[in-house]
PDB file of C-alpha atoms in Angstrom:
ATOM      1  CA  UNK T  26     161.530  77.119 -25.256  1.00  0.00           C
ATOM      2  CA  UNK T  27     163.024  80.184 -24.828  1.00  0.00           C
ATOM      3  CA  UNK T  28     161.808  83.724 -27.137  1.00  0.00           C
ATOM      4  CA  UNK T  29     164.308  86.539 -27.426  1.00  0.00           C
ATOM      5  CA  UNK T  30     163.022  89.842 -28.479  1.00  0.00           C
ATOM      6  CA  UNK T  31     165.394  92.989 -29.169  1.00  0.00           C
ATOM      7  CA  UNK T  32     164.827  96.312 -29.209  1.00  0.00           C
ATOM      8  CA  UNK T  33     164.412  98.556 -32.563  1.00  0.00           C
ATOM      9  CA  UNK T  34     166.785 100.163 -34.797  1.00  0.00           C
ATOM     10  CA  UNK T  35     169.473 102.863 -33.314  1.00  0.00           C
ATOM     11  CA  UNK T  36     171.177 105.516 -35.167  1.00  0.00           C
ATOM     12  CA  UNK T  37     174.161 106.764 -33.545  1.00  0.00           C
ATOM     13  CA  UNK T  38     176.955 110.010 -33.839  1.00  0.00           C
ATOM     14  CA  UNK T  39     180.269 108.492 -33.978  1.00  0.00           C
ATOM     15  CA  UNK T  40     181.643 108.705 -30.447  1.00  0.00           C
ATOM     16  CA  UNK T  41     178.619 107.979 -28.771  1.00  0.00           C
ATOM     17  CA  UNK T  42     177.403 104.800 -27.275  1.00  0.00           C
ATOM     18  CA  UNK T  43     174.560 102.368 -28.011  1.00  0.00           C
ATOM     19  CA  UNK T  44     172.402  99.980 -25.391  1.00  0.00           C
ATOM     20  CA  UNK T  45     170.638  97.299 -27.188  1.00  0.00           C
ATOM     21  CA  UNK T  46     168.506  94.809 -25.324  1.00  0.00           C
ATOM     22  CA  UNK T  47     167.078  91.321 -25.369  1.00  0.00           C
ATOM     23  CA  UNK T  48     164.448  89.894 -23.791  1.00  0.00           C
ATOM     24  CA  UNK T  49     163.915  86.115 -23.118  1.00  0.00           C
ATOM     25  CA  UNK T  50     160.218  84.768 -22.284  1.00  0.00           C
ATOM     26  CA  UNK T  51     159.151  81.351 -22.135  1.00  0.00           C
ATOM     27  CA  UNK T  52     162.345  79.721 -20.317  1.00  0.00           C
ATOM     28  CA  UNK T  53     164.197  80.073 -17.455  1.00  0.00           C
ATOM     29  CA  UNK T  54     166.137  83.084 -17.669  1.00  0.00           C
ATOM     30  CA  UNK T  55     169.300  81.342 -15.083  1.00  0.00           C
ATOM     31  CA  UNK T  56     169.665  78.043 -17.408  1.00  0.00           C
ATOM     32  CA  UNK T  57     170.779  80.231 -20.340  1.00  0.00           C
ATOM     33  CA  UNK T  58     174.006  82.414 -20.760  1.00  0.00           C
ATOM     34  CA  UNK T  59     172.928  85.060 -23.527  1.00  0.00           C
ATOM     35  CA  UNK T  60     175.691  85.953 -26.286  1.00  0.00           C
ATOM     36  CA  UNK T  61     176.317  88.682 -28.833  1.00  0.00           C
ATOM     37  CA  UNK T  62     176.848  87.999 -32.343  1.00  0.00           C
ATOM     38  CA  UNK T  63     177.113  91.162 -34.825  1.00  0.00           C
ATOM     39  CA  UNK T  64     177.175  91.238 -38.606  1.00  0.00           C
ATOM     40  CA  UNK T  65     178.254  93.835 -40.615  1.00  0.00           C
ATOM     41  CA  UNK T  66     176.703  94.284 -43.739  1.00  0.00           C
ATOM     42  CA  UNK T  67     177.470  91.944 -46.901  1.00  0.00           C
ATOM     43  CA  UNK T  68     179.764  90.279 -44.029  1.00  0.00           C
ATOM     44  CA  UNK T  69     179.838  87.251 -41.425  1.00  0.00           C
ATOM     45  CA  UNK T  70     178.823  86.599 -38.231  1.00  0.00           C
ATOM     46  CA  UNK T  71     180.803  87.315 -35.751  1.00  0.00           C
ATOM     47  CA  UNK T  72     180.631  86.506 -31.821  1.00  0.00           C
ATOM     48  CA  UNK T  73     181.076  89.552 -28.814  1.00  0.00           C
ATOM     49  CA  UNK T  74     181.067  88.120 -26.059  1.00  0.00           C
ATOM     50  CA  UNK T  75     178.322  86.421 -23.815  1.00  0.00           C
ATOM     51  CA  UNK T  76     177.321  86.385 -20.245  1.00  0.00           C
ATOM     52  CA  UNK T  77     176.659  83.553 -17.572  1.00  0.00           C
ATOM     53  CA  UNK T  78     173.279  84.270 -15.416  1.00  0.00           C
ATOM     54  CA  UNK T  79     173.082  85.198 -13.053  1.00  0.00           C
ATOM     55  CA  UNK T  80     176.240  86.829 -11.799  1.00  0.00           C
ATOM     56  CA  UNK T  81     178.855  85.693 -14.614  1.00  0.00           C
ATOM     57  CA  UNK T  82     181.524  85.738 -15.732  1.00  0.00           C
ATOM     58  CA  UNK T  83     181.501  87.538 -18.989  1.00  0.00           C
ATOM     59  CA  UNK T  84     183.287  87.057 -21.707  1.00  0.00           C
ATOM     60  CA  UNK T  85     184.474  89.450 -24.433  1.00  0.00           C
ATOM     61  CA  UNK T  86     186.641  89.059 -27.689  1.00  0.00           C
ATOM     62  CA  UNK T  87     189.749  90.674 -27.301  1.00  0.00           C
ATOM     63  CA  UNK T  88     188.422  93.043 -29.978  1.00  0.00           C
ATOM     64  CA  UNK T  89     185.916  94.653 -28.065  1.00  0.00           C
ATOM     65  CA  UNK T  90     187.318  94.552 -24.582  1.00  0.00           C
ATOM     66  CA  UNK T  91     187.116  97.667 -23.239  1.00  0.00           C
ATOM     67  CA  UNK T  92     184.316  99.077 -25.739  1.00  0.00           C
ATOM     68  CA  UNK T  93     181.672  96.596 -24.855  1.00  0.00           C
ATOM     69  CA  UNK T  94     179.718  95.816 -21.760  1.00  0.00           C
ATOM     70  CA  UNK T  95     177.439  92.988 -21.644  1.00  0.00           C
ATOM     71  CA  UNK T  96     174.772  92.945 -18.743  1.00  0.00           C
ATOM     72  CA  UNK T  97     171.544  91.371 -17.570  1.00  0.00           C
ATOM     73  CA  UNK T  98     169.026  92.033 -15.403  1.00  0.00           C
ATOM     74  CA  UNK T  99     166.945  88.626 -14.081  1.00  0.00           C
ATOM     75  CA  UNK T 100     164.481  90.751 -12.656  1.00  0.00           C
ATOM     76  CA  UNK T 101     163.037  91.368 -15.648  1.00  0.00           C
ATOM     77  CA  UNK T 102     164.605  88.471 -17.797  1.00  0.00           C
ATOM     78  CA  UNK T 103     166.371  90.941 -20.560  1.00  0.00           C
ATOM     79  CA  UNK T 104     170.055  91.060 -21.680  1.00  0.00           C
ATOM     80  CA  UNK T 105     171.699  94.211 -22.645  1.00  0.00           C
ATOM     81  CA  UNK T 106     175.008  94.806 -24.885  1.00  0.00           C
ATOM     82  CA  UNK T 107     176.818  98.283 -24.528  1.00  0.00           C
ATOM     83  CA  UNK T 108     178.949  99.400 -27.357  1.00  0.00           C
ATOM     84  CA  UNK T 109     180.279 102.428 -26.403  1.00  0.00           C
ATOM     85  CA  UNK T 110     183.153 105.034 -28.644  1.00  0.00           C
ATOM     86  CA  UNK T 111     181.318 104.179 -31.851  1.00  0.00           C
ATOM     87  CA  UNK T 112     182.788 104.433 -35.205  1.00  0.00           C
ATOM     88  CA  UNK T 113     181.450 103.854 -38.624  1.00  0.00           C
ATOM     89  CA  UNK T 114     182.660 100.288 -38.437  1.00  0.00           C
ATOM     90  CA  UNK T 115     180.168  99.754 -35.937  1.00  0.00           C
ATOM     91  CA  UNK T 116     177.291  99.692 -37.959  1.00  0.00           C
ATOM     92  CA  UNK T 117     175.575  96.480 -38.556  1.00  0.00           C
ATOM     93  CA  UNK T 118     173.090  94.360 -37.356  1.00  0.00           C
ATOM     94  CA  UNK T 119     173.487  93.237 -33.532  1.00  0.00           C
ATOM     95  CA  UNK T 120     172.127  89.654 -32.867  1.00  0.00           C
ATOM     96  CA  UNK T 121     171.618  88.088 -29.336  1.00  0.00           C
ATOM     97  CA  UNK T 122     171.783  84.590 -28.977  1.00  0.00           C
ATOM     98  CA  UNK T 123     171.004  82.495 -25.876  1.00  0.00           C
ATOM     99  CA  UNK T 124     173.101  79.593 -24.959  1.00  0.00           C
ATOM    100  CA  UNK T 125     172.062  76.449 -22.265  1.00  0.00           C
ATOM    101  CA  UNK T 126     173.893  75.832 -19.662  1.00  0.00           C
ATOM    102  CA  UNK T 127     174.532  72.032 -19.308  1.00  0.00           C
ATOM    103  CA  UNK T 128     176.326  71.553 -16.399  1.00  0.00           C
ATOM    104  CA  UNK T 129     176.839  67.531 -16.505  1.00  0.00           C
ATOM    105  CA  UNK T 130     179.552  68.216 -19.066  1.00  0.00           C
ATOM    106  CA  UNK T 131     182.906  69.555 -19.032  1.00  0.00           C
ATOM    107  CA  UNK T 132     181.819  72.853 -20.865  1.00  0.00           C
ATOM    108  CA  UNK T 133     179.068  73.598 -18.602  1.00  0.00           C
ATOM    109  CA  UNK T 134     177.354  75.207 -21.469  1.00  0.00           C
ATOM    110  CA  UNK T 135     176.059  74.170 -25.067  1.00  0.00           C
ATOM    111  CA  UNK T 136     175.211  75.436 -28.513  1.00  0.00           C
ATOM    112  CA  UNK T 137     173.713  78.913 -29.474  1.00  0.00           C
ATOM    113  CA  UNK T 138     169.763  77.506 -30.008  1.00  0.00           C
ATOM    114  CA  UNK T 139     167.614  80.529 -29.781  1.00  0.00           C
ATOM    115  CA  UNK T 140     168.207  83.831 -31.653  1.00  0.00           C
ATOM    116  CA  UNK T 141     166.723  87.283 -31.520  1.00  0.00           C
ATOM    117  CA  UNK T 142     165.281  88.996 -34.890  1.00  0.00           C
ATOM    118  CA  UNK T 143     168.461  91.247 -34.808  1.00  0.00           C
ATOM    119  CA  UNK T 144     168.899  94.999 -34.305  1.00  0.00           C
ATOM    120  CA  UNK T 145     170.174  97.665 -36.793  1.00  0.00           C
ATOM    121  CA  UNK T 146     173.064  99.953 -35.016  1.00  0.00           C
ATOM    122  CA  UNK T 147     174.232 102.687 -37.560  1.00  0.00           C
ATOM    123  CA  UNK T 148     176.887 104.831 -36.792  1.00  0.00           C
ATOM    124  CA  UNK T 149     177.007 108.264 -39.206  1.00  0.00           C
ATOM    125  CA  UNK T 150     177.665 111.466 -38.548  1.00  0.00           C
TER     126      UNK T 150
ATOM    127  CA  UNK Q  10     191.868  82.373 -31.185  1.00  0.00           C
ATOM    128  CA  UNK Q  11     190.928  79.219 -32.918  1.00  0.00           C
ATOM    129  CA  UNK Q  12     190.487  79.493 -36.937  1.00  0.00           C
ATOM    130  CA  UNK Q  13     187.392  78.224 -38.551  1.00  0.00           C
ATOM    131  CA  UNK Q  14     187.946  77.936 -42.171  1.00  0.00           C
ATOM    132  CA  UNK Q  15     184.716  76.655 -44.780  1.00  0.00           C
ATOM    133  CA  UNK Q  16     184.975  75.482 -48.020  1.00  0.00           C
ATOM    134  CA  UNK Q  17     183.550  75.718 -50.250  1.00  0.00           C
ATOM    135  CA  UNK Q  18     182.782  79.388 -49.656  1.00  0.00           C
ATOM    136  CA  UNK Q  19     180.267  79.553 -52.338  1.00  0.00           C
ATOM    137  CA  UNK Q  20     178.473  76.417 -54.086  1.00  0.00           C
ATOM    138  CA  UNK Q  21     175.775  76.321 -57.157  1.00  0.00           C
ATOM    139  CA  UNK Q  22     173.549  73.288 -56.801  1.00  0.00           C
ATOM    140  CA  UNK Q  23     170.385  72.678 -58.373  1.00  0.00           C
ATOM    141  CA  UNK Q  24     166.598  71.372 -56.492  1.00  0.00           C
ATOM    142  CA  UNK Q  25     167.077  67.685 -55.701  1.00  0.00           C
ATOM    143  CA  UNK Q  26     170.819  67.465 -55.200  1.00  0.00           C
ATOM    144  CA  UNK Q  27     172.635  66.417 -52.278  1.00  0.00           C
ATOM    145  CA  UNK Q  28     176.022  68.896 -50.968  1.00  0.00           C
ATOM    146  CA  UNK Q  29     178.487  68.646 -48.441  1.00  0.00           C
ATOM    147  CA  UNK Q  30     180.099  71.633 -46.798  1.00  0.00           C
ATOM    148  CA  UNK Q  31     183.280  71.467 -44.757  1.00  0.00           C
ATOM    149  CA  UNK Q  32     184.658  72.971 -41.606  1.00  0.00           C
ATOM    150  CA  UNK Q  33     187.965  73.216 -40.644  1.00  0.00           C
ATOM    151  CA  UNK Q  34     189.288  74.170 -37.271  1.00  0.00           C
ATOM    152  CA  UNK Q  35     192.966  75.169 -36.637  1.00  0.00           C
ATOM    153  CA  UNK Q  36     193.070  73.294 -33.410  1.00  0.00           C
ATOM    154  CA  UNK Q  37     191.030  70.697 -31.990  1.00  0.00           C
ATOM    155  CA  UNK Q  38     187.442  71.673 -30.454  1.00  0.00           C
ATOM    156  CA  UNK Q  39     186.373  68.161 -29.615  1.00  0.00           C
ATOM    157  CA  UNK Q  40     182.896  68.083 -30.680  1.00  0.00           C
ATOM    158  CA  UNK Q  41     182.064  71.306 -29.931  1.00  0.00           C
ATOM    159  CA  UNK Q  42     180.969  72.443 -33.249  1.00  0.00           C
ATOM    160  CA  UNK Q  43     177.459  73.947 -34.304  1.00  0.00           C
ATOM    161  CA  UNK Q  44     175.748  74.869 -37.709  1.00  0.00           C
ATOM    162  CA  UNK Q  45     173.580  77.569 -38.349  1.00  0.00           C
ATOM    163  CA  UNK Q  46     171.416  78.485 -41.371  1.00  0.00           C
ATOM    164  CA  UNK Q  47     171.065  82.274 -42.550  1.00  0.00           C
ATOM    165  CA  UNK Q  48     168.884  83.536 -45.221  1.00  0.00           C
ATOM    166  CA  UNK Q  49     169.074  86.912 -46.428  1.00  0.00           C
ATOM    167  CA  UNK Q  50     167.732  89.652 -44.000  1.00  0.00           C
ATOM    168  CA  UNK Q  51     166.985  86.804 -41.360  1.00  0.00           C
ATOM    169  CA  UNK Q  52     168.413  86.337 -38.264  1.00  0.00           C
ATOM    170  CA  UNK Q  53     170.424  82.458 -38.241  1.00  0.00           C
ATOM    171  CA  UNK Q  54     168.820  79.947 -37.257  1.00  0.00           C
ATOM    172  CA  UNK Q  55     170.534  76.833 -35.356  1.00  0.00           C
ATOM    173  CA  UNK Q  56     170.252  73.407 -37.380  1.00  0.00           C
ATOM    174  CA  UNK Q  57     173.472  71.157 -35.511  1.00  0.00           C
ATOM    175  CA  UNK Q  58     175.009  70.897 -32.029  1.00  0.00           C
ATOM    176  CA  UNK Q  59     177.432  69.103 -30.772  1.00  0.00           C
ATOM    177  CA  UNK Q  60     179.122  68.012 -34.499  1.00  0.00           C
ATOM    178  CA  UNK Q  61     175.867  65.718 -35.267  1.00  0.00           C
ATOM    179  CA  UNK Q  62     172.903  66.588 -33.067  1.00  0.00           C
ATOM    180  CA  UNK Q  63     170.235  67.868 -35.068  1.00  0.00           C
ATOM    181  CA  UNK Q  64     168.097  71.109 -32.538  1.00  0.00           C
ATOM    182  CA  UNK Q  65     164.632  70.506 -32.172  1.00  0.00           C
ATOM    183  CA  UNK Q  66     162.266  70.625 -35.351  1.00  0.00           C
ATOM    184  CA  UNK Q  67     165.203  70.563 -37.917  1.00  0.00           C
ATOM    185  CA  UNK Q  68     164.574  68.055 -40.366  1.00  0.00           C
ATOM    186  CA  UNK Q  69     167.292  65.124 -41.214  1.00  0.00           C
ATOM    187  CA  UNK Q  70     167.936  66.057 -44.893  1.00  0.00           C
ATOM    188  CA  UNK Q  71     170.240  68.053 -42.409  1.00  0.00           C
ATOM    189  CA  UNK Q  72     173.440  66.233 -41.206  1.00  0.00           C
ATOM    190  CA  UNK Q  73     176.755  66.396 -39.220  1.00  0.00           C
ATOM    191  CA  UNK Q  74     179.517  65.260 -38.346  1.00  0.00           C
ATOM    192  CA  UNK Q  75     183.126  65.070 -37.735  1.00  0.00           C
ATOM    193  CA  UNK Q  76     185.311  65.424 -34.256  1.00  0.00           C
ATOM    194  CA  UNK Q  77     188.373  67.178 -34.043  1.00  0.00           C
ATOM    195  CA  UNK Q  78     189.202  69.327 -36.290  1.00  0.00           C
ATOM    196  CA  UNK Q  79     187.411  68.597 -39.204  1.00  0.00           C
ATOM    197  CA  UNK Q  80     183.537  68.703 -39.914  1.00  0.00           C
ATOM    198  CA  UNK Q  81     180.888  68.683 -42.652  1.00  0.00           C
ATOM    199  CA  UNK Q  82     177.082  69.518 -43.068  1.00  0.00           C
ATOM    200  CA  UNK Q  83     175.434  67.354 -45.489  1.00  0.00           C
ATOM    201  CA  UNK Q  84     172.290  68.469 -47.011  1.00  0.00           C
ATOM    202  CA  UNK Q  85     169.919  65.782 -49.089  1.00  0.00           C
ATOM    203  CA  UNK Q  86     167.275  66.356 -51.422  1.00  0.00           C
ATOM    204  CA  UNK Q  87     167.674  70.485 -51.894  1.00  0.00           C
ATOM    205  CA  UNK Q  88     164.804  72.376 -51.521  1.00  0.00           C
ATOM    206  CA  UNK Q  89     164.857  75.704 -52.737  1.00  0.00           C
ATOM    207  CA  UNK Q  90     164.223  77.335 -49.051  1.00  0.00           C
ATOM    208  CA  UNK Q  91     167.466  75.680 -48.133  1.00  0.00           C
ATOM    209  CA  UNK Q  92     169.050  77.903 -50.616  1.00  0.00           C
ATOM    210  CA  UNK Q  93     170.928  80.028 -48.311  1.00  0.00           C
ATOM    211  CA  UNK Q  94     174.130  81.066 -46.167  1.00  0.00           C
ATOM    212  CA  UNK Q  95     175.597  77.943 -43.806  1.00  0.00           C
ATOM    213  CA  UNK Q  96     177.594  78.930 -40.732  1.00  0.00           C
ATOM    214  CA  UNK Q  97     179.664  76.648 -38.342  1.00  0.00           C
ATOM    215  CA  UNK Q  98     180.753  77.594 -35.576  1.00  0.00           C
ATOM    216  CA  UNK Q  99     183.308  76.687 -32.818  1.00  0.00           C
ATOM    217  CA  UNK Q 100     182.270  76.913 -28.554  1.00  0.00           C
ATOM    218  CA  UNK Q 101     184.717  74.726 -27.353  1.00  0.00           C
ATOM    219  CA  UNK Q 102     187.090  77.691 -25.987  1.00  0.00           C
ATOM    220  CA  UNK Q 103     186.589  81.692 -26.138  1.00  0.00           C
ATOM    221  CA  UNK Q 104     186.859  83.780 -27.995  1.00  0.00           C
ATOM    222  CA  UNK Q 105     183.730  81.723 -29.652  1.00  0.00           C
ATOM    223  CA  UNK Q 106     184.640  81.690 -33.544  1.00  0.00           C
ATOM    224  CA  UNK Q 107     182.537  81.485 -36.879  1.00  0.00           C
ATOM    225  CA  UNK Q 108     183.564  80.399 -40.278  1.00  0.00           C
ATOM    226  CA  UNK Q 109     183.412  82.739 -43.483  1.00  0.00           C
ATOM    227  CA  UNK Q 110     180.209  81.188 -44.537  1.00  0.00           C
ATOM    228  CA  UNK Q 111     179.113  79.099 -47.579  1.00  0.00           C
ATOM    229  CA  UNK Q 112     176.510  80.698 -50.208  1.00  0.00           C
ATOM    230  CA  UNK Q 113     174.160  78.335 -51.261  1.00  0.00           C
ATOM    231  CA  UNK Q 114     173.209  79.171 -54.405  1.00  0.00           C
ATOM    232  CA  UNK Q 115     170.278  77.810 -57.281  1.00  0.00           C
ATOM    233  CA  UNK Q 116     172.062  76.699 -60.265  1.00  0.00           C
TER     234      UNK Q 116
END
Protein backbone atom coordinates (compact mmCIF):
# COMPACT_ATOMS: atom_id res chain seq x y z
CA UNK A 1 0.00 0.00 0.00
CA UNK A 2 1.09 3.14 -0.87
CA UNK A 3 2.96 5.86 2.05
CA UNK A 4 2.92 9.55 1.24
CA UNK A 5 5.26 11.71 3.10
CA UNK A 6 5.32 15.69 2.73
CA UNK A 7 7.69 18.01 3.36
CA UNK A 8 7.76 20.42 6.62
CA UNK A 9 6.17 23.59 7.42
CA UNK A 10 6.76 26.83 5.00
CA UNK A 11 6.41 30.36 5.91
CA UNK A 12 5.99 32.58 3.09
CA UNK A 13 6.03 36.77 2.17
CA UNK A 14 2.90 37.45 0.42
CA UNK A 15 3.78 37.47 -3.28
CA UNK A 16 6.07 34.78 -3.18
CA UNK A 17 5.62 31.21 -4.10
CA UNK A 18 5.63 27.90 -2.20
CA UNK A 19 6.79 24.13 -3.51
CA UNK A 20 5.47 21.50 -1.31
CA UNK A 21 6.20 17.86 -2.00
CA UNK A 22 4.99 14.33 -1.52
CA UNK A 23 6.55 11.33 -1.61
CA UNK A 24 4.91 7.88 -2.25
CA UNK A 25 6.87 4.54 -1.14
CA UNK A 26 5.55 1.21 -1.02
CA UNK A 27 3.34 1.23 -4.38
CA UNK A 28 3.69 1.79 -7.74
CA UNK A 29 4.16 5.30 -8.30
CA UNK A 30 2.26 5.02 -12.30
CA UNK A 31 -1.05 3.22 -10.82
CA UNK A 32 -1.80 6.33 -8.73
CA UNK A 33 -2.76 9.95 -9.86
CA UNK A 34 -1.74 12.16 -6.71
CA UNK A 35 -4.26 15.12 -5.74
CA UNK A 36 -4.19 18.28 -3.66
CA UNK A 37 -6.57 18.95 -1.03
CA UNK A 38 -5.97 22.24 1.22
CA UNK A 39 -7.72 23.31 4.40
CA UNK A 40 -7.77 26.48 5.77
CA UNK A 41 -7.95 26.78 9.27
CA UNK A 42 -11.33 26.18 11.33
CA UNK A 43 -12.49 25.40 7.55
CA UNK A 44 -13.17 22.37 5.03
CA UNK A 45 -11.43 20.47 2.80
CA UNK A 46 -11.12 21.49 -0.27
CA UNK A 47 -9.68 19.74 -3.59
CA UNK A 48 -6.72 21.61 -6.09
CA UNK A 49 -6.31 19.76 -8.55
CA UNK A 50 -4.53 16.31 -9.17
CA UNK A 51 -2.25 14.80 -11.67
CA UNK A 52 -2.30 11.50 -13.85
CA UNK A 53 1.32 9.63 -13.84
CA UNK A 54 3.10 9.64 -15.66
CA UNK A 55 2.64 12.36 -18.22
CA UNK A 56 -1.05 13.64 -17.31
CA UNK A 57 -3.26 15.45 -17.76
CA UNK A 58 -3.66 17.71 -14.82
CA UNK A 59 -6.37 19.03 -13.50
CA UNK A 60 -6.95 22.28 -11.59
CA UNK A 61 -10.09 24.02 -10.00
CA UNK A 62 -10.94 26.93 -11.81
CA UNK A 63 -9.89 28.75 -8.64
CA UNK A 64 -6.40 28.13 -8.80
CA UNK A 65 -5.76 27.93 -12.49
CA UNK A 66 -3.11 29.93 -13.24
CA UNK A 67 -1.61 30.13 -9.53
CA UNK A 68 -1.00 26.48 -9.12
CA UNK A 69 1.23 23.97 -10.79
CA UNK A 70 1.04 20.44 -9.95
CA UNK A 71 4.08 18.17 -11.02
CA UNK A 72 5.75 14.83 -10.47
CA UNK A 73 8.78 13.39 -10.92
CA UNK A 74 8.67 9.20 -11.26
CA UNK A 75 12.21 9.14 -10.99
CA UNK A 76 12.13 9.60 -7.64
CA UNK A 77 8.36 8.74 -6.90
CA UNK A 78 7.44 12.39 -5.26
CA UNK A 79 4.62 14.82 -6.23
CA UNK A 80 5.02 18.47 -5.99
CA UNK A 81 2.21 21.36 -5.77
CA UNK A 82 3.31 25.02 -6.71
CA UNK A 83 1.30 27.82 -5.32
CA UNK A 84 2.72 30.71 -6.56
CA UNK A 85 1.41 34.95 -5.93
CA UNK A 86 0.59 34.08 -2.32
CA UNK A 87 -1.76 35.97 -0.23
CA UNK A 88 -2.83 35.65 3.32
CA UNK A 89 -5.69 33.46 2.20
CA UNK A 90 -3.25 31.01 1.34
CA UNK A 91 -2.36 29.88 4.55
CA UNK A 92 -3.48 26.55 5.67
CA UNK A 93 -2.61 23.18 5.76
CA UNK A 94 -1.77 21.52 2.21
CA UNK A 95 -2.76 17.76 2.03
CA UNK A 96 -1.75 15.33 -0.83
CA UNK A 97 -3.81 12.57 -1.54
CA UNK A 98 -3.14 9.67 -3.95
CA UNK A 99 -5.83 8.31 -6.08
CA UNK A 100 -5.82 4.55 -8.11
CA UNK A 101 -6.17 4.41 -11.33
CA UNK A 102 -8.72 1.67 -12.30
CA UNK A 103 -8.82 1.54 -15.75
CA UNK A 104 -11.65 -1.33 -16.29
CA UNK A 105 -14.17 1.39 -15.48
CA UNK A 106 -15.50 4.30 -17.15
CA UNK A 107 -13.65 6.78 -14.73
CA UNK A 108 -10.37 5.25 -15.14
CA UNK A 109 -9.62 6.31 -11.66
CA UNK A 110 -11.08 5.70 -8.03
CA UNK A 111 -11.36 7.12 -4.55
CA UNK A 112 -8.73 9.28 -2.64
CA UNK A 113 -7.28 6.12 -0.25
CA UNK A 114 -3.96 7.25 0.96
CA UNK A 115 -3.20 10.67 2.53
CA UNK A 116 -0.09 12.54 3.51
CA UNK A 117 0.32 13.96 7.27
CA UNK A 118 -0.33 17.49 5.74
CA UNK A 119 1.90 20.56 5.43
CA UNK A 120 1.54 24.02 7.11
CA UNK A 121 1.89 26.97 4.30
CA UNK A 122 1.61 30.44 6.09
CA UNK A 123 1.56 33.41 4.24
CA UNK A 124 2.44 36.82 6.53
CA UNK A 125 4.27 39.54 5.92
CA UNK B 1 -19.15 22.56 -10.38
CA UNK B 2 -21.26 19.99 -8.71
CA UNK B 3 -22.67 21.01 -5.05
CA UNK B 4 -22.19 18.70 -2.17
CA UNK B 5 -24.40 19.72 0.58
CA UNK B 6 -24.30 17.59 4.36
CA UNK B 7 -26.68 17.65 6.87
CA UNK B 8 -26.65 17.62 9.52
CA UNK B 9 -23.65 19.94 9.75
CA UNK B 10 -23.17 19.37 13.36
CA UNK B 11 -24.73 16.34 15.49
CA UNK B 12 -24.47 15.56 19.50
CA UNK B 13 -24.71 11.84 20.09
CA UNK B 14 -23.76 10.01 23.02
CA UNK B 15 -21.24 6.38 23.29
CA UNK B 16 -23.42 3.53 22.04
CA UNK B 17 -25.74 5.31 19.63
CA UNK B 18 -26.19 4.73 16.11
CA UNK B 19 -26.27 8.23 13.46
CA UNK B 20 -26.84 8.75 10.00
CA UNK B 21 -25.30 11.58 8.04
CA UNK B 22 -26.51 12.69 4.63
CA UNK B 23 -25.03 13.83 1.37
CA UNK B 24 -26.57 15.61 -1.15
CA UNK B 25 -25.28 16.22 -4.62
CA UNK B 26 -26.75 18.89 -6.99
CA UNK B 27 -26.46 16.63 -9.95
CA UNK B 28 -26.06 13.08 -10.32
CA UNK B 29 -22.44 11.46 -9.65
CA UNK B 30 -23.50 7.87 -10.12
CA UNK B 31 -21.79 6.15 -7.40
CA UNK B 32 -18.95 8.04 -7.31
CA UNK B 33 -19.09 9.19 -3.83
CA UNK B 34 -16.40 8.70 -0.96
CA UNK B 35 -16.32 9.36 2.91
CA UNK B 36 -13.58 10.45 4.83
CA UNK B 37 -13.02 10.76 8.60
CA UNK B 38 -11.04 13.86 10.13
CA UNK B 39 -10.11 14.33 13.65
CA UNK B 40 -8.74 17.42 14.87
CA UNK B 41 -5.09 18.21 13.77
CA UNK B 42 -5.11 14.86 11.66
CA UNK B 43 -4.88 14.48 8.25
CA UNK B 44 -8.52 12.53 6.83
CA UNK B 45 -8.55 9.40 6.61
CA UNK B 46 -10.67 7.40 3.82
CA UNK B 47 -13.50 5.06 5.37
CA UNK B 48 -16.08 4.59 1.90
CA UNK B 49 -15.62 4.34 -1.88
CA UNK B 50 -17.69 3.94 -4.37
CA UNK B 51 -21.17 4.99 -2.20
CA UNK B 52 -20.82 1.57 -0.05
CA UNK B 53 -17.35 0.03 -0.29
CA UNK B 54 -15.78 0.08 2.92
CA UNK B 55 -11.26 0.79 2.19
CA UNK B 56 -9.22 -1.70 3.64
CA UNK B 57 -9.10 -2.10 7.58
CA UNK B 58 -12.22 0.15 8.21
CA UNK B 59 -14.47 -1.55 10.39
CA UNK B 60 -18.40 -2.13 9.42
CA UNK B 61 -19.95 -0.08 12.29
CA UNK B 62 -19.08 2.13 9.15
CA UNK B 63 -21.69 2.16 6.30
CA UNK B 64 -22.81 3.62 2.89
CA UNK B 65 -24.88 4.03 0.60
CA UNK B 66 -27.04 5.73 -1.82
CA UNK B 67 -26.62 6.32 -5.88
CA UNK B 68 -27.44 9.36 -7.50
CA UNK B 69 -27.71 12.10 -5.84
CA UNK B 70 -28.35 11.28 -2.50
CA UNK B 71 -26.11 9.39 0.14
CA UNK B 72 -25.68 8.61 3.84
CA UNK B 73 -22.91 7.27 6.26
CA UNK B 74 -24.28 5.27 8.98
CA UNK B 75 -22.28 4.80 12.02
CA UNK B 76 -23.34 1.89 14.78
CA UNK B 77 -22.37 1.48 18.19
CA UNK B 78 -20.34 5.09 18.75
CA UNK B 79 -17.17 4.89 20.11
CA UNK B 80 -15.75 7.86 21.41
CA UNK B 81 -12.64 7.84 18.77
CA UNK B 82 -15.31 8.10 16.15
CA UNK B 83 -16.14 11.38 17.62
CA UNK B 84 -14.99 13.50 14.88
CA UNK B 85 -15.43 15.55 11.48
CA UNK B 86 -17.18 13.28 8.43
CA UNK B 87 -16.45 14.38 4.87
CA UNK B 88 -18.06 13.11 1.55
CA UNK B 89 -16.91 13.74 -1.28
CA UNK B 90 -17.83 13.73 -5.03
CA UNK B 91 -15.04 12.23 -8.08
CA UNK B 92 -17.39 11.55 -10.58
CA UNK B 93 -16.49 14.85 -12.71
CA UNK B 94 -13.81 17.77 -11.96
CA UNK B 95 -13.58 20.05 -10.34
CA UNK B 96 -13.58 17.12 -7.48
CA UNK B 97 -15.99 18.61 -4.66
CA UNK B 98 -16.30 18.14 -0.75
CA UNK B 99 -19.20 18.74 1.49
CA UNK B 100 -19.17 21.33 4.50
CA UNK B 101 -18.53 18.60 6.93
CA UNK B 102 -20.50 17.13 9.89
CA UNK B 103 -19.07 17.63 13.62
CA UNK B 104 -19.47 14.73 15.53
CA UNK B 105 -19.81 15.67 18.77
CA UNK B 106 -20.07 13.72 22.62
CA UNK B 107 -23.28 14.60 24.11
Amino acid sequence: QVHLVQSGAEVKKPGSSVKVSCKASGGTFRNYAINWVRQAPGQGLEWMGGFIPPFGPTNYAQKFQGRVTITADESTTTGFMELSSLRSEDTAVYYCASQPLVLVTDLGVGAFDIWGQGTMVTVSS
Amino acid sequence: DIQMTQSPSSLSASVGDRVTITCRASQGINNNLAWFQQKPGKAPKSLIYAASSLQSGVPSKFSGSGSGTDFTLTISSLQPEDFATYYCQQYNSYPYTFGQGTKLEIK
